Amino acid sequence: PRRPAGEKPPPDEPPPTRMPCCAPLLALAVLATAAVGLCARDGQLAEALAPGGAPRGLLERAYVCSYVVDATVPHLADAFTQGLTIANGTLYESDGLYGHSQVRSVDRTSGWTIASTRMKHHHFAEGIEVVGNKLVQLTWKASVVLEYSLPDLRLLREVPVSIGREGWGLASDGRTLYVTDSGSALYHVNPDTYEVEKRLTIHDPRLRGVGKDGTPTTGRDIFGVNELEWVDGELWGNVYPMYQGTASECVARINAATGEVIGWVDFRGLLARQREEVRRSPHNYVLNGIAYDERTRQLLVTGKKWDKMYEVRLQPRPDLEPTHIEKHCSLGHPSGQRVG
């Protein structure tokens, strides 16, 4: 059968030919900056100024947010972004693909690499998070976690783990690691032992679903939650239902304690601004990568090999209902049925 759309190749596929590491082409990844609280549930996010002086209560109750582009900044064109995080003002990025995977620190103004470490050819880079004085990185199907020293990104050790079927997104609230694995599961993981402490289902009670017998239900599980970020008390995740044969330009806002989706950010339109190579392959070069700077309240997002980046303001859309998400966010079949 034909494998699902997506850049991730099957494990038995030979690694791609290594591209020259010199001549780093600059593209523009996405930089989204927003006053935190624009799309927050009541009492969850810290006080923040609202764009255009909109009432804060309206912003907090918005189930859907859109965005306004304010500015652009550069990002490396061949960076297949799988993870993004900020610690002590430094931006770190995890770039995937067999034979090309690496972790690097990035200058937030120029987009150039400050320091980087290449991974073994059989490791496919995934989500990252800074835990204490080290950076932790997931791998796609190798069932190992990699730990790096900071700020030089020297590999410290490889740790065998058993967390779900695959390694996808990774984030932390400072106490617990949150991990996704391509399905609808959200794992609570001990940051010291990497043992799974709890398994939840990522679920949106407002969306229409399908039961095991095919009958309509209220609420649906969300599959393919990918790169994760902790944003002032909420877990935000890109959505990439790769195994359902689709890709989304929407970001889910999740209550990490329950797995419930409390809202969405609709970033449609950013992919259409990228170079032709990216636009021709929207299921491969998807929106992926969220990083939040707690000190400046700057929110950055990017996509795989995207050639433009944007500084944006989020806009609450209280006029939009759950049907907007069902129609425009390409979440795949409500049952999670796989393609291929």
Short mmCIF file of C-alpha atoms in Angstrom, two decimals, residues 25-255:
data_model
loop_
_atom_site.label_atom_id
_atom_site.label_comp_id
_atom_site.label_asym_id
_atom_site.label_seq_id
_atom_site.Cartn_x
_atom_site.Cartn_y
_atom_site.Cartn_z
CA LEU A 25 20.39 28.91 2.15
CA LEU A 26 18.32 31.25 4.21
CA ALA A 27 14.61 30.92 4.13
CA LEU A 28 12.11 32.46 6.38
CA ALA A 29 10.66 30.21 9.04
CA VAL A 30 7.71 31.60 10.93
CA LEU A 31 8.05 33.89 13.87
CA ALA A 32 4.80 34.62 15.56
CA THR A 33 4.77 37.08 18.38
CA ALA A 34 1.64 37.61 20.40
CA ALA A 35 0.50 39.21 23.60
CA VAL A 36 -0.19 36.13 25.68
CA GLY A 37 -3.80 36.04 26.71
CA LEU A 38 -5.17 36.64 23.22
CA CYS A 39 -6.66 33.17 23.05
CA ALA A 40 -6.80 32.00 26.62
CA ARG A 41 -9.39 30.39 28.79
CA ASP A 42 -10.59 32.38 31.81
CA GLY A 43 -7.95 32.84 34.51
CA GLN A 44 -5.38 30.63 32.79
CA LEU A 45 -2.92 33.05 31.25
CA ALA A 46 -1.12 35.98 32.83
CA GLU A 47 -2.29 39.55 32.33
CA ALA A 48 -1.32 40.97 28.93
CA LEU A 49 -2.21 43.84 26.70
CA ALA A 50 -4.78 42.99 24.07
CA PRO A 51 -4.29 44.16 20.47
CA GLY A 52 -6.40 47.14 19.51
CA GLY A 53 -7.63 47.52 23.11
CA ALA A 54 -10.10 44.64 22.80
CA PRO A 55 -11.76 43.64 26.12
CA ARG A 56 -9.64 41.02 27.86
CA GLY A 57 -12.65 38.87 28.75
CA LEU A 58 -13.51 38.53 25.08
CA LEU A 59 -10.01 37.34 24.31
CA GLU A 60 -10.02 34.81 27.12
CA ARG A 61 -13.27 33.22 25.95
CA ALA A 62 -12.29 32.89 22.28
CA TYR A 63 -12.37 29.26 21.09
CA VAL A 64 -10.73 30.24 17.77
CA CYS A 65 -7.99 32.80 17.10
CA SER A 66 -6.54 34.03 13.82
CA TYR A 67 -3.48 36.24 13.33
CA VAL A 68 -2.15 39.47 11.80
CA VAL A 69 1.34 39.61 10.25
CA ASP A 70 3.50 42.47 11.54
CA ALA A 71 7.06 41.67 10.35
CA THR A 72 9.43 39.04 8.92
CA VAL A 73 12.78 37.47 9.99
CA PRO A 74 15.02 34.79 8.38
CA HIS A 75 15.37 31.04 8.98
CA LEU A 76 17.55 28.37 7.37
CA ALA A 77 15.85 27.06 4.21
CA ASP A 78 16.87 23.41 4.56
CA ALA A 79 15.87 23.17 8.22
CA PHE A 80 13.23 20.42 8.50
CA THR A 81 11.94 21.73 11.80
CA GLN A 82 10.81 19.05 14.26
CA GLY A 83 11.27 20.85 17.56
CA LEU A 84 11.59 24.45 18.76
CA THR A 85 12.12 25.89 22.23
CA ILE A 86 13.54 28.95 24.00
CA ALA A 87 15.61 28.88 27.20
CA ASN A 88 17.31 31.89 28.79
CA GLY A 89 16.67 33.89 25.64
CA THR A 90 18.31 31.35 23.31
CA LEU A 91 16.34 29.65 20.55
CA TYR A 92 17.02 25.94 20.02
CA GLU A 93 15.84 23.94 17.03
CA SER A 94 15.68 20.23 16.22
CA ASP A 95 15.88 19.42 12.50
CA GLY A 96 14.84 16.04 11.15
CA LEU A 97 15.37 13.63 8.20
CA TYR A 98 17.64 10.60 8.20
CA GLY A 99 21.23 11.62 7.52
CA HIS A 100 20.45 15.30 8.12
CA SER A 101 19.14 15.35 11.69
CA GLN A 102 20.73 17.80 14.10
CA VAL A 103 20.10 20.03 17.08
CA ARG A 104 21.24 23.65 16.98
CA SER A 105 21.07 27.00 18.71
CA VAL A 106 19.85 29.84 16.51
CA ASP A 107 20.32 33.60 16.43
CA ARG A 108 16.76 34.95 16.69
CA THR A 109 17.51 38.04 14.60
CA SER A 110 19.48 36.62 11.66
CA GLY A 111 18.33 32.98 11.71
CA TRP A 112 21.94 31.77 11.51
CA THR A 113 23.19 28.76 13.45
CA ILE A 114 25.26 29.53 16.56
CA ALA A 115 26.16 25.95 17.54
CA SER A 116 25.02 22.56 16.26
CA THR A 117 25.49 18.83 16.74
CA ARG A 118 24.81 16.29 14.01
CA MET A 119 23.03 13.07 14.91
CA LYS A 120 23.72 9.49 13.85
CA HIS A 121 22.38 8.58 10.41
CA HIS A 122 19.82 6.16 11.85
CA HIS A 123 18.38 8.80 14.21
CA PHE A 124 15.51 11.01 13.02
CA ALA A 125 15.30 14.15 15.18
CA GLU A 126 12.01 15.05 16.84
CA GLY A 127 10.81 17.30 19.69
CA ILE A 128 13.14 19.07 22.13
CA GLU A 129 12.91 20.69 25.55
CA VAL A 130 15.36 22.25 27.99
CA VAL A 131 15.28 20.45 31.34
CA GLY A 132 17.48 22.01 34.00
CA ASN A 133 20.97 22.45 32.56
CA LYS A 134 20.52 20.08 29.62
CA LEU A 135 18.56 19.85 26.39
CA VAL A 136 16.46 16.72 25.83
CA GLN A 137 15.62 15.46 22.34
CA LEU A 138 13.23 12.76 21.15
CA THR A 139 13.92 10.46 18.20
CA TRP A 140 11.22 9.27 15.82
CA LYS A 141 11.44 5.45 15.88
CA ALA A 142 14.75 4.70 17.62
CA SER A 143 13.15 4.59 21.12
CA VAL A 144 15.97 6.65 22.61
CA VAL A 145 16.16 10.10 24.18
CA LEU A 146 19.29 12.16 23.60
CA GLU A 147 20.66 14.56 26.22
CA TYR A 148 22.94 17.51 25.38
CA SER A 149 24.93 19.96 27.49
CA LEU A 150 24.16 23.67 27.27
CA PRO A 151 25.04 25.95 25.65
CA ASP A 152 27.55 23.98 23.53
CA LEU A 153 25.11 21.14 22.64
CA ARG A 154 27.64 18.39 23.34
CA LEU A 155 26.00 14.96 23.37
CA LEU A 156 25.99 13.62 26.93
CA ARG A 157 24.19 10.30 26.62
CA GLU A 158 21.55 8.22 24.84
CA VAL A 159 18.79 6.83 27.04
CA PRO A 160 16.59 3.90 25.90
CA VAL A 161 12.91 4.72 26.52
CA SER A 162 9.48 3.22 26.03
CA ILE A 163 7.06 6.10 25.47
CA GLY A 164 4.26 5.33 23.03
CA ARG A 165 4.63 4.05 19.50
CA GLU A 166 6.88 6.86 18.20
CA GLY A 167 8.54 10.06 19.41
CA TRP A 168 6.85 13.26 18.17
CA GLY A 169 6.22 16.32 20.35
CA LEU A 170 7.95 17.26 23.61
CA ALA A 171 7.33 20.08 26.12
CA SER A 172 7.48 20.69 29.86
CA ASP A 173 5.84 22.83 32.52
CA GLY A 174 8.97 22.59 34.67
CA ARG A 175 7.76 19.50 36.54
CA THR A 176 6.51 17.03 33.94
CA LEU A 177 7.51 16.17 30.38
CA TYR A 178 4.62 16.00 27.90
CA VAL A 179 5.08 13.70 24.91
CA THR A 180 2.99 12.79 21.86
CA ASP A 181 3.47 9.75 19.64
CA SER A 182 1.53 10.35 16.34
CA GLY A 183 -1.83 9.16 17.70
CA SER A 184 -4.23 10.88 20.09
CA ALA A 185 -2.27 10.04 23.25
CA LEU A 186 -0.68 12.57 25.58
CA TYR A 187 1.94 11.07 27.90
CA HIS A 188 3.00 12.54 31.24
CA VAL A 189 6.65 11.51 31.64
CA ASN A 190 9.03 11.75 34.60
CA PRO A 191 11.88 14.12 33.55
CA ASP A 192 14.46 12.22 35.61
CA THR A 193 13.66 8.61 34.70
CA TYR A 194 11.66 9.02 31.45
CA GLU A 195 9.07 6.66 32.87
CA VAL A 196 5.46 7.20 31.79
CA GLU A 197 3.38 8.35 34.75
CA LYS A 198 0.06 8.91 32.99
CA ARG A 199 -1.53 8.47 29.59
CA LEU A 200 -4.39 10.75 28.48
CA THR A 201 -6.36 11.16 25.26
CA ILE A 202 -6.27 14.50 23.44
CA HIS A 203 -9.94 15.21 22.88
CA ASP A 204 -12.07 18.18 21.80
CA PRO A 205 -15.58 17.90 23.28
CA ARG A 206 -16.92 20.61 20.95
CA LEU A 207 -16.18 18.83 17.69
CA ARG A 208 -18.27 16.09 16.10
CA GLY A 209 -16.86 12.59 16.18
CA VAL A 210 -17.61 9.06 15.07
CA GLY A 211 -18.14 6.09 17.39
CA LYS A 212 -16.70 2.61 16.93
CA ASP A 213 -19.93 1.56 15.27
CA GLY A 214 -19.81 4.51 12.87
CA THR A 215 -22.53 6.54 14.56
CA PRO A 216 -22.02 10.29 15.14
CA THR A 217 -20.83 11.35 18.61
CA THR A 218 -20.29 14.60 20.46
CA GLY A 219 -16.56 15.21 20.81
CA ARG A 220 -13.65 13.76 18.88
CA ASP A 221 -10.10 12.65 19.56
CA ILE A 222 -7.34 14.73 17.94
CA PHE A 223 -4.73 12.66 16.13
CA GLY A 224 -1.23 13.63 15.08
CA VAL A 225 -0.50 16.36 17.62
CA ASN A 226 3.10 17.10 16.76
CA GLU A 227 5.54 19.75 18.03
CA LEU A 228 4.55 21.00 21.50
CA GLU A 229 5.15 24.08 23.63
CA TRP A 230 4.11 25.13 27.14
CA VAL A 231 2.49 28.59 26.89
CA ASP A 232 1.53 30.15 30.23
CA GLY A 233 -0.36 27.22 31.67
CA GLU A 234 -1.51 25.66 28.40
CA LEU A 235 0.04 23.00 26.19
CA TRP A 236 0.03 24.12 22.55
CA GLY A 237 0.55 21.66 19.72
CA ASN A 238 0.84 21.67 15.96
CA VAL A 239 -1.46 19.10 14.38
CA TYR A 240 -0.14 16.79 11.65
CA PRO A 241 -2.47 13.80 11.05
CA MET A 242 0.15 12.21 8.80
CA TYR A 243 -1.16 8.69 9.17
CA GLN A 244 -4.64 9.89 8.27
CA GLY A 245 -3.22 11.27 5.01
CA THR A 246 -3.63 14.97 5.72
CA ALA A 247 -1.89 18.01 7.24
CA SER A 248 -3.22 20.92 9.26
CA GLU A 249 -2.36 24.61 9.54
CA CYS A 250 -4.00 24.86 12.96
CA VAL A 251 -2.56 24.75 16.47
CA ALA A 252 -4.46 23.11 19.33
CA ARG A 253 -4.50 24.59 22.84
CA ILE A 254 -4.66 21.72 25.32
CA ASN A 255 -5.33 21.38 29.04
#
